[in-house]
mmCIF file of C-alpha atoms in Angstrom:
data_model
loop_
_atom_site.group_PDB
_atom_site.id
_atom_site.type_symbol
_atom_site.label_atom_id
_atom_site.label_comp_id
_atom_site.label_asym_id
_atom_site.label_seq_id
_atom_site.Cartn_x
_atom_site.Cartn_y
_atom_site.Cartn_z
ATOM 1 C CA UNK Y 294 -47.533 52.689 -147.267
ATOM 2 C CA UNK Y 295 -46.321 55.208 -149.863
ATOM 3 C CA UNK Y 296 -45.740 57.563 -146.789
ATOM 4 C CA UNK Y 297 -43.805 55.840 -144.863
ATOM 5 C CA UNK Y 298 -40.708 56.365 -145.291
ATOM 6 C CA UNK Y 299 -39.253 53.361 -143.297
ATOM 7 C CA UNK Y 300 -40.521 50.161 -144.689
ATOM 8 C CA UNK Y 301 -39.530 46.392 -143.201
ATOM 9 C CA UNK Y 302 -37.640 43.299 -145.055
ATOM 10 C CA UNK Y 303 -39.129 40.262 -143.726
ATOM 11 C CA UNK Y 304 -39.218 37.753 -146.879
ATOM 12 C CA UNK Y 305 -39.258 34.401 -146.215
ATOM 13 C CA UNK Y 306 -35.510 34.218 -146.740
ATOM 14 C CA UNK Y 307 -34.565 36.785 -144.107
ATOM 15 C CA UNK Y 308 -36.420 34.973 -141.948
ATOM 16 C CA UNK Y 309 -34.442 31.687 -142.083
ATOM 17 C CA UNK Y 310 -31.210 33.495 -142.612
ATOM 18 C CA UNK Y 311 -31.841 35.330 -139.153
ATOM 19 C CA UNK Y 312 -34.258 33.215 -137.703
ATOM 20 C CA UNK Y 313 -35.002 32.521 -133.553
ATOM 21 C CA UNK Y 314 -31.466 33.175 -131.476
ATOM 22 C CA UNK Y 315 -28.968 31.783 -134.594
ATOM 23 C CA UNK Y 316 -25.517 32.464 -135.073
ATOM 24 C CA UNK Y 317 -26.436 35.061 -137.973
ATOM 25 C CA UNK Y 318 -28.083 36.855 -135.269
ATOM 26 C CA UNK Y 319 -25.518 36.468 -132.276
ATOM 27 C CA UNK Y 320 -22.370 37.675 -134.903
ATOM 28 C CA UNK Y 321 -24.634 40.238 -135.758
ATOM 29 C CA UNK Y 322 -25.292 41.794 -132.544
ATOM 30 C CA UNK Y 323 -21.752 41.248 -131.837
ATOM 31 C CA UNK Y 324 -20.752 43.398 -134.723
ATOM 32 C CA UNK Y 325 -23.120 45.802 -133.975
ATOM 33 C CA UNK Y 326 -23.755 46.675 -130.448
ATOM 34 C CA UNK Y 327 -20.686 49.064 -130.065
ATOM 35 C CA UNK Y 328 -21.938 51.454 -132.205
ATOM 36 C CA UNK Y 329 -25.935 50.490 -131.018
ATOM 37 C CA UNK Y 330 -24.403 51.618 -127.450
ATOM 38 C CA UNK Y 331 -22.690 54.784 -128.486
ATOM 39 C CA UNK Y 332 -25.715 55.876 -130.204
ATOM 40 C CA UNK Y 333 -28.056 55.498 -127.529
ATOM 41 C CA UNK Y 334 -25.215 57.605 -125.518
ATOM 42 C CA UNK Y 335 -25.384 60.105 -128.084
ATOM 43 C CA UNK Y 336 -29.062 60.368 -128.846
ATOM 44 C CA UNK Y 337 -30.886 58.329 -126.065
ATOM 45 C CA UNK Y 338 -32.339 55.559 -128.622
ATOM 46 C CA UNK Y 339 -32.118 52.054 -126.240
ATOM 47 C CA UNK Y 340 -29.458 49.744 -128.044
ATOM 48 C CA UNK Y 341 -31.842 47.158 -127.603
ATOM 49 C CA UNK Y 342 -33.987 48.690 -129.876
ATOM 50 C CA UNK Y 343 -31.620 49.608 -132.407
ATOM 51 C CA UNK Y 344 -30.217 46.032 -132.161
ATOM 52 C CA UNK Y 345 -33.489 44.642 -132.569
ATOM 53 C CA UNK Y 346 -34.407 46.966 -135.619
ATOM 54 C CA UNK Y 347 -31.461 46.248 -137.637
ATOM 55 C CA UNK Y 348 -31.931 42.335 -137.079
ATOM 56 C CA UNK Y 349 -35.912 42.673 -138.107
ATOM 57 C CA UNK Y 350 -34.890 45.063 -140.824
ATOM 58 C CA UNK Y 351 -31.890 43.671 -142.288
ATOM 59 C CA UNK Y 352 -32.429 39.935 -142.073
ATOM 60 C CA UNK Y 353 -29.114 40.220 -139.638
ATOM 61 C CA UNK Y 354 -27.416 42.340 -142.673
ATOM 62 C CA UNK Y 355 -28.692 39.804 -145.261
ATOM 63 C CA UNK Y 356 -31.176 41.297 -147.256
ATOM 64 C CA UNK Y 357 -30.757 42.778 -150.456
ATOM 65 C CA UNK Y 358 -30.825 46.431 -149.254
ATOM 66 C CA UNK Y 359 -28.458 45.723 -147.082
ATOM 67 C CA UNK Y 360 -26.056 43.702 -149.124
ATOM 68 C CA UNK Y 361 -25.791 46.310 -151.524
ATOM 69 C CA UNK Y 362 -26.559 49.706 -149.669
ATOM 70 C CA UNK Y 363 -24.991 49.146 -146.600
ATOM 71 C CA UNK Y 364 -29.294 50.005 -145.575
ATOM 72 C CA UNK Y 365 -29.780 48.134 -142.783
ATOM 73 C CA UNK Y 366 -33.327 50.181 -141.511
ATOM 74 C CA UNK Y 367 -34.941 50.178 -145.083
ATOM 75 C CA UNK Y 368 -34.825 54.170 -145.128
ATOM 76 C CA UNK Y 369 -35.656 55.334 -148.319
ATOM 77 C CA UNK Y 370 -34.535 58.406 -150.164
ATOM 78 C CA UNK Y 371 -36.818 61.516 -148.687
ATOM 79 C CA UNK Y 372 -34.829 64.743 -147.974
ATOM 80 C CA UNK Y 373 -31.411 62.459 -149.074
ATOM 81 C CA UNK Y 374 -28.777 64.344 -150.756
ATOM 82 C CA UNK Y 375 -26.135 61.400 -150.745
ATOM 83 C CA UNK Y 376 -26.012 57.989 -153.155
ATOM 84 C CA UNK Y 377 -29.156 55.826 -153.529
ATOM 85 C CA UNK Y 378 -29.831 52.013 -154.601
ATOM 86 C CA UNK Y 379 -33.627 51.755 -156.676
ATOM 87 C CA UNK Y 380 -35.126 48.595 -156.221
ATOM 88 C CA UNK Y 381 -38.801 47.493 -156.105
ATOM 89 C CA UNK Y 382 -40.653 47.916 -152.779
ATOM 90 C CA UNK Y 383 -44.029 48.753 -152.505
ATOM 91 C CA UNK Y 384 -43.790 49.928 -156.463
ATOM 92 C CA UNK Y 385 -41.450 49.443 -158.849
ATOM 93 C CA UNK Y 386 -37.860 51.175 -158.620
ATOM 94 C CA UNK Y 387 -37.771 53.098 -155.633
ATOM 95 C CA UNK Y 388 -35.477 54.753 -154.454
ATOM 96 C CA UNK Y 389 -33.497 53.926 -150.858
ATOM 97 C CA UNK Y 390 -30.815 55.364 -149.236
ATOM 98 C CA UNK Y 391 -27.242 54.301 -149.786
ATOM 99 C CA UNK Y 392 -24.367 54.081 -147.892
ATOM 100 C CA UNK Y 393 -20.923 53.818 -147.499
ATOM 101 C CA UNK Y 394 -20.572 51.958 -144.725
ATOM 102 C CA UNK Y 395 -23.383 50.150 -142.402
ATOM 103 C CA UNK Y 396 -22.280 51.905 -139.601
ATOM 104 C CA UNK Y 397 -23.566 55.051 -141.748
ATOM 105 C CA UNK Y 398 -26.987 53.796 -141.665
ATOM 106 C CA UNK Y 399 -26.897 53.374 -137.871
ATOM 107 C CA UNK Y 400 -26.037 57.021 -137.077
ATOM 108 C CA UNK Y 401 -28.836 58.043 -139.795
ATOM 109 C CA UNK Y 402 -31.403 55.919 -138.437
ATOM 110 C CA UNK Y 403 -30.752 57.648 -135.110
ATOM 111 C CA UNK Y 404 -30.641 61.054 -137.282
ATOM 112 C CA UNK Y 405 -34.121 59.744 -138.621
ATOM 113 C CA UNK Y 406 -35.780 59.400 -135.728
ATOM 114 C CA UNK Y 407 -34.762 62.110 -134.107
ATOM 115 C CA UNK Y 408 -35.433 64.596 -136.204
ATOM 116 C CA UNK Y 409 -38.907 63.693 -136.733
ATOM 117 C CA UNK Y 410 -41.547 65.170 -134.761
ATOM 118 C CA UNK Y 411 -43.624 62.102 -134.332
ATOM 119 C CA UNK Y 412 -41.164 60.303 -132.333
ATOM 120 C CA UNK Y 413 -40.862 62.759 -129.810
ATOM 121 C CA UNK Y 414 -42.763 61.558 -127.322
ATOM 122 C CA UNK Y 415 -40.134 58.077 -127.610
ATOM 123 C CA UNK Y 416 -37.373 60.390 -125.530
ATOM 124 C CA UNK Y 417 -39.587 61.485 -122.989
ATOM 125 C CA UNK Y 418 -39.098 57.329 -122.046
ATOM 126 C CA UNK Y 419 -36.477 55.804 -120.280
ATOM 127 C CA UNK Y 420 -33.768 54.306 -122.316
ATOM 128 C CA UNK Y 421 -34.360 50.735 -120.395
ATOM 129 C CA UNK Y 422 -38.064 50.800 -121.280
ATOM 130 C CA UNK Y 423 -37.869 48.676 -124.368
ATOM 131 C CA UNK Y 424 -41.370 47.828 -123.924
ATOM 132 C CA UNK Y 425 -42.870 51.476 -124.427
ATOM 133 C CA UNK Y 426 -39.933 52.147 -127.617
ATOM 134 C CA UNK Y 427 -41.607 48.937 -129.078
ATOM 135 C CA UNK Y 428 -45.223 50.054 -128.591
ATOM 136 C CA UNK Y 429 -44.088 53.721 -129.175
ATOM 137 C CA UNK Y 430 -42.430 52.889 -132.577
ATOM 138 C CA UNK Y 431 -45.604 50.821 -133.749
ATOM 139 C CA UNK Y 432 -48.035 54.056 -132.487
ATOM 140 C CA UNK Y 433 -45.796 56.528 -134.367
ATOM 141 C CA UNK Y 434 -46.283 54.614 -137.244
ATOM 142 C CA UNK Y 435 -42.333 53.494 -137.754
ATOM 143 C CA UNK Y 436 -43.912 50.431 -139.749
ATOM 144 C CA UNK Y 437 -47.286 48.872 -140.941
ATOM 145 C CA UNK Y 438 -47.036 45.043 -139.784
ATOM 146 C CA UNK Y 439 -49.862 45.412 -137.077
ATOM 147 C CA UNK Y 440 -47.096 42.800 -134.314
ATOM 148 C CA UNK Y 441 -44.016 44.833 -135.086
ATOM 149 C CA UNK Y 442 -43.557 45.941 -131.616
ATOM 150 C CA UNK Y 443 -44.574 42.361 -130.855
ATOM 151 C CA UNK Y 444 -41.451 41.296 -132.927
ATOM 152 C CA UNK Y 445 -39.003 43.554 -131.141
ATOM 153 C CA UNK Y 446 -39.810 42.667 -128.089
ATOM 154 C CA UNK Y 447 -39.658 38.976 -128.884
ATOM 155 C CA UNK Y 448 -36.205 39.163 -130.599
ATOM 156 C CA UNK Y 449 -35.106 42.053 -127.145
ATOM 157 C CA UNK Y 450 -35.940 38.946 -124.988
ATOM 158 C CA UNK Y 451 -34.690 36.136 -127.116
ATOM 159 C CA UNK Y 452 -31.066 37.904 -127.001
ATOM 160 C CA UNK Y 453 -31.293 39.653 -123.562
ATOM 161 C CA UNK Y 454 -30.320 42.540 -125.780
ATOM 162 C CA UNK Y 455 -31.489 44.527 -123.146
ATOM 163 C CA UNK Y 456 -28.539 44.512 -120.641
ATOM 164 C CA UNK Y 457 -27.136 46.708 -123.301
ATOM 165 C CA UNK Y 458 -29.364 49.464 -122.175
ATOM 166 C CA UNK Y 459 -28.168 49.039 -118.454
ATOM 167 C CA UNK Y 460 -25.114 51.228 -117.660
ATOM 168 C CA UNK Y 461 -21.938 48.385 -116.395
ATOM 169 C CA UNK Y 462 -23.913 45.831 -118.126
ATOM 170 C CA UNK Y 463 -22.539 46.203 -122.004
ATOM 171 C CA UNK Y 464 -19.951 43.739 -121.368
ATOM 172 C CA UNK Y 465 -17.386 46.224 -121.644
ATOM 173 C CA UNK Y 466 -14.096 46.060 -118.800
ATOM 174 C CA UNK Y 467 -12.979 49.499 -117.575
ATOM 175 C CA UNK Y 468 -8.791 49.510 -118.517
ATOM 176 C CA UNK Y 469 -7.087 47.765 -115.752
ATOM 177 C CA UNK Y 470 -4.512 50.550 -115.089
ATOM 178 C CA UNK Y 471 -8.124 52.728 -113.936
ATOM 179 C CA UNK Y 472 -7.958 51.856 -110.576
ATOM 180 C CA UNK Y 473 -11.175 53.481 -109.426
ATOM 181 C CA UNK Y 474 -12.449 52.892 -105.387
ATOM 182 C CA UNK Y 475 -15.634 51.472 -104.893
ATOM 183 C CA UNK Y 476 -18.087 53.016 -102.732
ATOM 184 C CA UNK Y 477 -16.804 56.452 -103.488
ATOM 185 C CA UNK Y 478 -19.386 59.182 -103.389
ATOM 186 C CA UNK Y 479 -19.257 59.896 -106.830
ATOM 187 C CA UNK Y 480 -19.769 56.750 -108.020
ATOM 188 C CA UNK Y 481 -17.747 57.299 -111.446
ATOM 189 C CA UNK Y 482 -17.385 53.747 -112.179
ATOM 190 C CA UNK Y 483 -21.052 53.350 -112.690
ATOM 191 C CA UNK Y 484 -21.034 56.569 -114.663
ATOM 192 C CA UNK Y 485 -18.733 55.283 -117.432
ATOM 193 C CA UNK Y 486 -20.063 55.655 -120.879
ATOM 194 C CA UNK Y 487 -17.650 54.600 -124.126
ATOM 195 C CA UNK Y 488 -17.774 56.723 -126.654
ATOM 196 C CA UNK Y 489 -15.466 55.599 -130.183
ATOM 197 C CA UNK Y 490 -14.975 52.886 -127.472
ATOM 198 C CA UNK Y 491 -12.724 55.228 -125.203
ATOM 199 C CA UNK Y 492 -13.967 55.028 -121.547
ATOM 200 C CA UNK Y 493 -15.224 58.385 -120.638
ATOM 201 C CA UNK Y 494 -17.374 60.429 -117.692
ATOM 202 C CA UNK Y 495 -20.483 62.506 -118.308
ATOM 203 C CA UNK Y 496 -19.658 65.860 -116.101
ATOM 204 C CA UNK Y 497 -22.233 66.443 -113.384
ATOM 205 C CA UNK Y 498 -22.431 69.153 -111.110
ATOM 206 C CA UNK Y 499 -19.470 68.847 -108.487
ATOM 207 C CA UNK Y 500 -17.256 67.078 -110.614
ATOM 208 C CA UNK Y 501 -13.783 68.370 -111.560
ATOM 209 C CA UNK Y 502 -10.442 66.655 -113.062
ATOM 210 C CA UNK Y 503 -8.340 66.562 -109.550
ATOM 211 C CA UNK Y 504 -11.124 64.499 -108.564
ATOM 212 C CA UNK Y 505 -11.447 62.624 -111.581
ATOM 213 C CA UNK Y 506 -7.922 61.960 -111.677
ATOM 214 C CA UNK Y 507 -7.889 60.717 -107.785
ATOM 215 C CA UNK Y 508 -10.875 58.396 -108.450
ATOM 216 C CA UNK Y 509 -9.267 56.337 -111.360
ATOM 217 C CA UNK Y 510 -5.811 56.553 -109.976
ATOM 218 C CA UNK Y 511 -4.286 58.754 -113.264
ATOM 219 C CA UNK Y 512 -2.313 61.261 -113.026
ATOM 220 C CA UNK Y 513 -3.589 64.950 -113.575
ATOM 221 C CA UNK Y 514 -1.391 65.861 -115.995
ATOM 222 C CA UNK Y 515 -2.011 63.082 -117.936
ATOM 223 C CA UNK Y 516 -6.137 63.099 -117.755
ATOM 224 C CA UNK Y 517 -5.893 66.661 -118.988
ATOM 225 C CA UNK Y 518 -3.545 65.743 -121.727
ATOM 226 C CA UNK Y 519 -6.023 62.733 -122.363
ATOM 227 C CA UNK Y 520 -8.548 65.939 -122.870
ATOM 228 C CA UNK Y 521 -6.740 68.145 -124.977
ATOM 229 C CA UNK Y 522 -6.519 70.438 -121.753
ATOM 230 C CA UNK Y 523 -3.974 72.601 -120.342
ATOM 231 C CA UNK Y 524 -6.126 74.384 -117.505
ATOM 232 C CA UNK Y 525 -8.349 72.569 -115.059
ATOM 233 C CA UNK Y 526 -11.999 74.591 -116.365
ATOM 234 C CA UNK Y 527 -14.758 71.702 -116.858
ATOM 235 C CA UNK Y 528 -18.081 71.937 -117.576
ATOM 236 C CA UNK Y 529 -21.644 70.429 -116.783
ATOM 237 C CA UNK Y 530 -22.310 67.656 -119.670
ATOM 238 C CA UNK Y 531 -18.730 67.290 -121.300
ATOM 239 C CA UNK Y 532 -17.521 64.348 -121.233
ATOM 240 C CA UNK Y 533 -13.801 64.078 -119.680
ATOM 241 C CA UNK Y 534 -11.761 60.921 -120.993
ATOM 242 C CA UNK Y 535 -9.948 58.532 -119.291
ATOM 243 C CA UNK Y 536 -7.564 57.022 -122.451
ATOM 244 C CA UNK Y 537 -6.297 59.105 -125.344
ATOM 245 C CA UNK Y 538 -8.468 60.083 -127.832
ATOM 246 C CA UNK Y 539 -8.228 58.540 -131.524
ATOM 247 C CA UNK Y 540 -6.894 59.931 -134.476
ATOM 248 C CA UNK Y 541 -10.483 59.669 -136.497
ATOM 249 C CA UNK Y 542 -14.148 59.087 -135.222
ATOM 250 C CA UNK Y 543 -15.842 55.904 -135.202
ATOM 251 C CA UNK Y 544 -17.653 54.447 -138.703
ATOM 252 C CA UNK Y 545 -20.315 56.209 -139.678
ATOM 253 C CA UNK Y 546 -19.198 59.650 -138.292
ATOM 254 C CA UNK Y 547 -17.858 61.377 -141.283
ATOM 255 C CA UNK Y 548 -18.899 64.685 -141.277
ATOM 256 C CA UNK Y 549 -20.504 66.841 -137.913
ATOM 257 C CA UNK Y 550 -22.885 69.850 -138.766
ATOM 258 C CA UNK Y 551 -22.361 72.610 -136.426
ATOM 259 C CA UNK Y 552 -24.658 74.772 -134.547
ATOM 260 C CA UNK Y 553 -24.162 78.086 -133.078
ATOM 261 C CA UNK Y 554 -21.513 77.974 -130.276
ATOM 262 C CA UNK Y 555 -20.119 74.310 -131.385
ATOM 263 C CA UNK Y 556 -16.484 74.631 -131.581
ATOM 264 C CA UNK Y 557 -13.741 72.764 -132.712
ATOM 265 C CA UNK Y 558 -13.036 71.312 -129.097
ATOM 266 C CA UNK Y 559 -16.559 70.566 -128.191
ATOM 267 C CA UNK Y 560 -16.589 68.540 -131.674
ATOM 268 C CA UNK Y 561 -13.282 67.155 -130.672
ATOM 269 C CA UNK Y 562 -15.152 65.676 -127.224
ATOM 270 C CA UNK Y 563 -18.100 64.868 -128.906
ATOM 271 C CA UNK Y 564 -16.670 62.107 -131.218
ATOM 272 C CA UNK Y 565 -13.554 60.922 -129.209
ATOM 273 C CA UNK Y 566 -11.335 62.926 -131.995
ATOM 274 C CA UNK Y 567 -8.050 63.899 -130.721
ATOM 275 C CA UNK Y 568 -8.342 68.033 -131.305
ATOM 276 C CA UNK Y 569 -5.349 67.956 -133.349
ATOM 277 C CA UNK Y 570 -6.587 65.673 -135.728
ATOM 278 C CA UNK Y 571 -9.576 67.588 -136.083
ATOM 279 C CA UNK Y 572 -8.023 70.653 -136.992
ATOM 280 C CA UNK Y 573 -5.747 68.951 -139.135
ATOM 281 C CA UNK Y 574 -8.450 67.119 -140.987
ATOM 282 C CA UNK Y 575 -10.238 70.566 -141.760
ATOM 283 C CA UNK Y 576 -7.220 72.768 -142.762
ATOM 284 C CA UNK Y 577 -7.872 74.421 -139.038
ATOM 285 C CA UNK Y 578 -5.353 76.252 -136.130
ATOM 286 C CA UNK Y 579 -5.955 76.029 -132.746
ATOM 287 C CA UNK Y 580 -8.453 79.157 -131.464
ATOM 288 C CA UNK Y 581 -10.491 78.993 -135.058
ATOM 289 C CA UNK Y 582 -13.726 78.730 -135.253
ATOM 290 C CA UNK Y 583 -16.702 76.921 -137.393
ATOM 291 C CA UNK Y 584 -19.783 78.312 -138.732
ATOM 292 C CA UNK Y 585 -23.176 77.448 -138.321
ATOM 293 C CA UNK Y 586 -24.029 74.923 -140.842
ATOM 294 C CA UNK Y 587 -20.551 73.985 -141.514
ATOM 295 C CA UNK Y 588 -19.277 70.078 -141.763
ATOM 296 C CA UNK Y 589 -16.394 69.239 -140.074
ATOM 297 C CA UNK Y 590 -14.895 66.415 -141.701
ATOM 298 C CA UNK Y 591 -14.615 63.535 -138.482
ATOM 299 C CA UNK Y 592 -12.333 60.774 -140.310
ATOM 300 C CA UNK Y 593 -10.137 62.478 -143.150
ATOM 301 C CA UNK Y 594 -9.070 65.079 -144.316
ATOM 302 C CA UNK Y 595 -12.102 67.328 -146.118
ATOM 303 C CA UNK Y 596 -12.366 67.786 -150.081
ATOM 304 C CA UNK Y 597 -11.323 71.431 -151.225
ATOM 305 C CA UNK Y 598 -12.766 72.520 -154.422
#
């Protein structure tokens, strides 16, 4: 058990704090789905799963981790660089991961399992097949209780957390000023995906703004402004907003890593960051650009030392 780095809270009091479809557990999946949804947009993690996780995990934000480490997925501190909280797990005072925000340990958890090569195989699976993320996460070796997938699934189906995972179906409402026609050949409106819970469209191959723009009935001036965009170029895979931007990213987004040939507008696009903000945040003009293995502060302006 030593070795695993990801270790599950169910004492008899998380159990009766978040028992069987309670309001601990319905206020806690209405806290957390947003950010459940954007990361399975982001990484391809079901937000079922994630949901279900952080209720197993966290005793519905109740247990002591996650009281007082904002830890809501029990990761401990392997390869952690940031604040930790020691308390006594398998032996006495280990060391966890701490955080400043629970919406911090969402995005790691995501980090966590994607970065690991023995999850790999759980993104080859649809993002709607709870079922085999369950059964894949218990294979892997995510935890040691021999009916944890069991339990996911159980809580999944108790909370029909999986019309989360069903694009349309995340009881979100498109703006009512988006106008879009139905039965277009596009078919944007089942394309949108929220990200820092601004209504946006994955590119595909074919699409451009003027046609964006005629779909949802905004202007083109003003759905390129919405982008950060002067000029009409779009690409395969950005995602093209249809609201204005924010001034920070969402909780839990403080700081984005880059890789070769990220750039200050792709990071901008990424998070839902207006690009102005961004630059502003990291001491930035307009044309510079990052370096591999740089953080780009997401929510404030960076540190200098």
């Amino acid at each position: 058990m030593s070795k695993i780095y990801v270790i599950l809270f169910l004492t008899f009091t998380c159990v009766n704090i978040c028992g069987a479809s309670n309001d601990s557990r319905k206020a806690f999946i209405k806290k957390y789905k947003s950010i459940a949804i954007q990361e399975m947009d982001r990484t391809g993690i079901p937000a079922s799963i994630k949901l279900a996780q952080g209720i197993l995990e966290s005793g519905c934000g109740n247990s002591k981790l996650a009281i007082n480490a904002n830890n809501h997925f029990g990761i401990k501190c392997h390869n952690w660089n940031g604040a930790s909280f020691i308390m006594d797990d398998d032996s006495r005072n280990e060391c966890f991961r701490k955080y400043r925000n629970p919406e911090e340990s969402w995005v790691d958890h995501s980090e966590f399992l994607v970065s690991r090569p023995r999850y790999a195989s759980l993104f080859k699976l649809s993002k709607t097949d709870y079922k085999g993320w369950a059964k894949g996460l218990k294979k892997a070796g995510y935890a040691t209780a021999p009916d944890y997938a069991q339990k996911l699934i159980k809580i999944i189906e108790e909370e029909e957390l999986y019309q989360f995972d069903k694009p349309g179906k995340r009881n979100h409402k498109i703006p009512n000023e988006l106008n879009y026609k139905l039965g277009d050949t596009q078919n944007y409106q089942s394309r949108v995906v929220y990200i820092n819970n601004i209504p946006s469209i994955k590119v595909k191959k074919g699409d451009t703004f003027e046609g964006i723009a005629q779909y949802f009935g905004i202007p083109l001036k003003r759905l390129l402004a919405y982008n950060d965009k002067n000029e009409l170029s779009i690409r395969e895979g950005m995602h093209v907003f249809l609201k204005n931007k924010k001034n920070k990213a969402p909780k839990g987004y403080t700081f984005h890593k880059c890789r070769p040939g990220d750039t200050m507008y792709m990071i901008s696009q990424i998070y839902g960051i207006k690009l102005a903000k961004l630059l502003q945040y990291n001491y930035m003009e307009n044309g510079d650009k990052p370096q591999p293995g740089e953080m780009i502060s997401l929510r404030r302006a960076a540190q200098l030392y």
